[in-house]
GROMACS .gro file of C-alpha atoms in nm:
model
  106
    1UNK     CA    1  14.864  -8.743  13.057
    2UNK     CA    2  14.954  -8.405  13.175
    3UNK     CA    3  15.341  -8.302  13.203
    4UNK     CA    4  15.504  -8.165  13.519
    5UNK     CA    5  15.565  -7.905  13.391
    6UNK     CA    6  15.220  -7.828  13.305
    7UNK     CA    7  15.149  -7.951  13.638
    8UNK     CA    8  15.338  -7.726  13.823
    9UNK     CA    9  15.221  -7.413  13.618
   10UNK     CA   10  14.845  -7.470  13.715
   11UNK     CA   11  14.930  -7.564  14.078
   12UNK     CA   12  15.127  -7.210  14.120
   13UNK     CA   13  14.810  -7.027  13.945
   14UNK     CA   14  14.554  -7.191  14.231
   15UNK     CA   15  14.800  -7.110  14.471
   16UNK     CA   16  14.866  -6.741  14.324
   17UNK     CA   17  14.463  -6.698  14.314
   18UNK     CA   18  14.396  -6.761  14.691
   19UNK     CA   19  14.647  -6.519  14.784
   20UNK     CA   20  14.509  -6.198  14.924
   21UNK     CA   21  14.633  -5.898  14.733
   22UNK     CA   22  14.645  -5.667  15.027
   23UNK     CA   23  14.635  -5.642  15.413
   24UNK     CA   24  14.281  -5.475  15.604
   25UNK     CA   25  14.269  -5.230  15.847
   26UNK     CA   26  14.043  -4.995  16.086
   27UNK     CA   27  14.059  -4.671  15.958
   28UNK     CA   28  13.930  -4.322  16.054
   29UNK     CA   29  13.754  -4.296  16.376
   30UNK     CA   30  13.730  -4.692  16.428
   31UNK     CA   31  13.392  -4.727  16.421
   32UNK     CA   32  13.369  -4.965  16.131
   33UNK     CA   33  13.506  -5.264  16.016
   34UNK     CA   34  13.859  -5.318  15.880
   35UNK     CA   35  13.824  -5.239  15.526
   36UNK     CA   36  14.103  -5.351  15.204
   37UNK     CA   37  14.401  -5.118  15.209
   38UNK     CA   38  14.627  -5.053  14.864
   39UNK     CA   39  14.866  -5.334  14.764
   40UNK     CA   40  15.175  -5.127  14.909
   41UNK     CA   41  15.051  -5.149  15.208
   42UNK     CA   42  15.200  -5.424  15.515
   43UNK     CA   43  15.129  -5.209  15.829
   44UNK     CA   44  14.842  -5.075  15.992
   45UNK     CA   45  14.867  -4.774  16.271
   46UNK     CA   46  14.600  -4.600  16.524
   47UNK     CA   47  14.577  -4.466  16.881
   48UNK     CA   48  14.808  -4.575  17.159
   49UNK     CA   49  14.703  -4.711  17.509
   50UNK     CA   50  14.910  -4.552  17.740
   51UNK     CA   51  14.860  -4.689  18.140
   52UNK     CA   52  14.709  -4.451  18.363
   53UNK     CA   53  14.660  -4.212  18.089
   54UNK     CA   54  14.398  -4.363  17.831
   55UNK     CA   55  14.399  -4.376  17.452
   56UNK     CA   56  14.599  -4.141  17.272
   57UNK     CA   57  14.373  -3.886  17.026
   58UNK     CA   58  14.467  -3.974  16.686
   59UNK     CA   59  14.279  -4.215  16.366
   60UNK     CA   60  14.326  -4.553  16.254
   61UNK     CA   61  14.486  -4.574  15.944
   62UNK     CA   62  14.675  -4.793  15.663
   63UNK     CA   63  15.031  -4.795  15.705
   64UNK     CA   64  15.346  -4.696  15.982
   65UNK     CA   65  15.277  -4.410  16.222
   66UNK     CA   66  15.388  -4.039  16.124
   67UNK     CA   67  15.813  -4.015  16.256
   68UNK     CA   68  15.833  -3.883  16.606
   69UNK     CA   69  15.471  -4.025  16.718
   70UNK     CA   70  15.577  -4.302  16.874
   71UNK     CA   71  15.449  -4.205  17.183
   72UNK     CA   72  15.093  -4.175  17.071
   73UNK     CA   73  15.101  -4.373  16.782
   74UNK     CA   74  15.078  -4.795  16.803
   75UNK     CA   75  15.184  -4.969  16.469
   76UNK     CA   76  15.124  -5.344  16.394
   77UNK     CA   77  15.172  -5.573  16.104
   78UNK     CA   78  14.877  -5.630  15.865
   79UNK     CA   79  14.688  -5.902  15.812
   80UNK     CA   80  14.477  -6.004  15.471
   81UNK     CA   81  14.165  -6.157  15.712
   82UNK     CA   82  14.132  -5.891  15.978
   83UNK     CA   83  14.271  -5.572  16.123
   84UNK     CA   84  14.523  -5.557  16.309
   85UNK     CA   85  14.464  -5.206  16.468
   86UNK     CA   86  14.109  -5.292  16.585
   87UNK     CA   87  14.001  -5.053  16.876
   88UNK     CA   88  14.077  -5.157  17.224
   89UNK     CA   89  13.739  -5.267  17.409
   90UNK     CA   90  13.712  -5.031  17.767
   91UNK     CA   91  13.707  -5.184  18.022
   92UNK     CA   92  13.606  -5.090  18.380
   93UNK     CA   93  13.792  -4.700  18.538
   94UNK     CA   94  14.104  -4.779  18.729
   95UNK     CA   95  14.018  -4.587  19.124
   96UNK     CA   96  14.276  -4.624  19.374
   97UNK     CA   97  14.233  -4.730  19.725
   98UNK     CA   98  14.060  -4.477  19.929
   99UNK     CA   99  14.340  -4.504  20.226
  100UNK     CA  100  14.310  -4.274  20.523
  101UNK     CA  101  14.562  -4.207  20.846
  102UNK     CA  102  14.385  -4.293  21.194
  103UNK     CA  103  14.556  -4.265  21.498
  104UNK     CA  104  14.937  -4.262  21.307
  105UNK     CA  105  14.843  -4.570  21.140
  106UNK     CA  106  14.708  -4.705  20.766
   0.00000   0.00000   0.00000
């Protein structure tokens, strides 16, 4: 018979060993998949959709966003299965009405 105690030792080593180690995410330009970043690492940064405006220029990274980039910068917190930061899909161009004044009125 085994003893609790040995029990409980071998239950926290299966649980230890399914543990991810680390979080992924996109990095560089964001054209490939998330990939493993260092153990350190629990957030995952890149480019920053800003309405009317677009993406932001910057890369897709492991870990927070530089100080004062808020602006441009979008952080998010990692995940061991999948990236966080993954690159926005486009969708279709934002056009405003095409209005036009006839006889004093809209």
């Amino acid at each position: 018979m085994v003893s609790e105690a040995v029990y409980t030792q071998r239950y926290r080593e299966a649980v230890v060993s399914t543990q991810s180690t680390g979080i992924k995410c996109v990095q560089g330009d964001g054209s490939a998949a998330a990939t493993d970043c260092s153990a350190e690492a629990t957030e995952c940064s890149g480019p920053k959709f800003v309405e009317y405006t677009g993406m932001t220029a910057g890369t897709y990274k492991c870990g927070p966003c530089a100080d004062g980039t808020e602006a441009t910068c979008e952080k998010c917190t990692g995940a061991a299965d999948t990236g966080c930061n993954a690159v926005k899909e486009k969708g279709v161009d934002f056009k405003c009405m095409d209005w036009e004044n006839k006889d004093d009125k809209f």
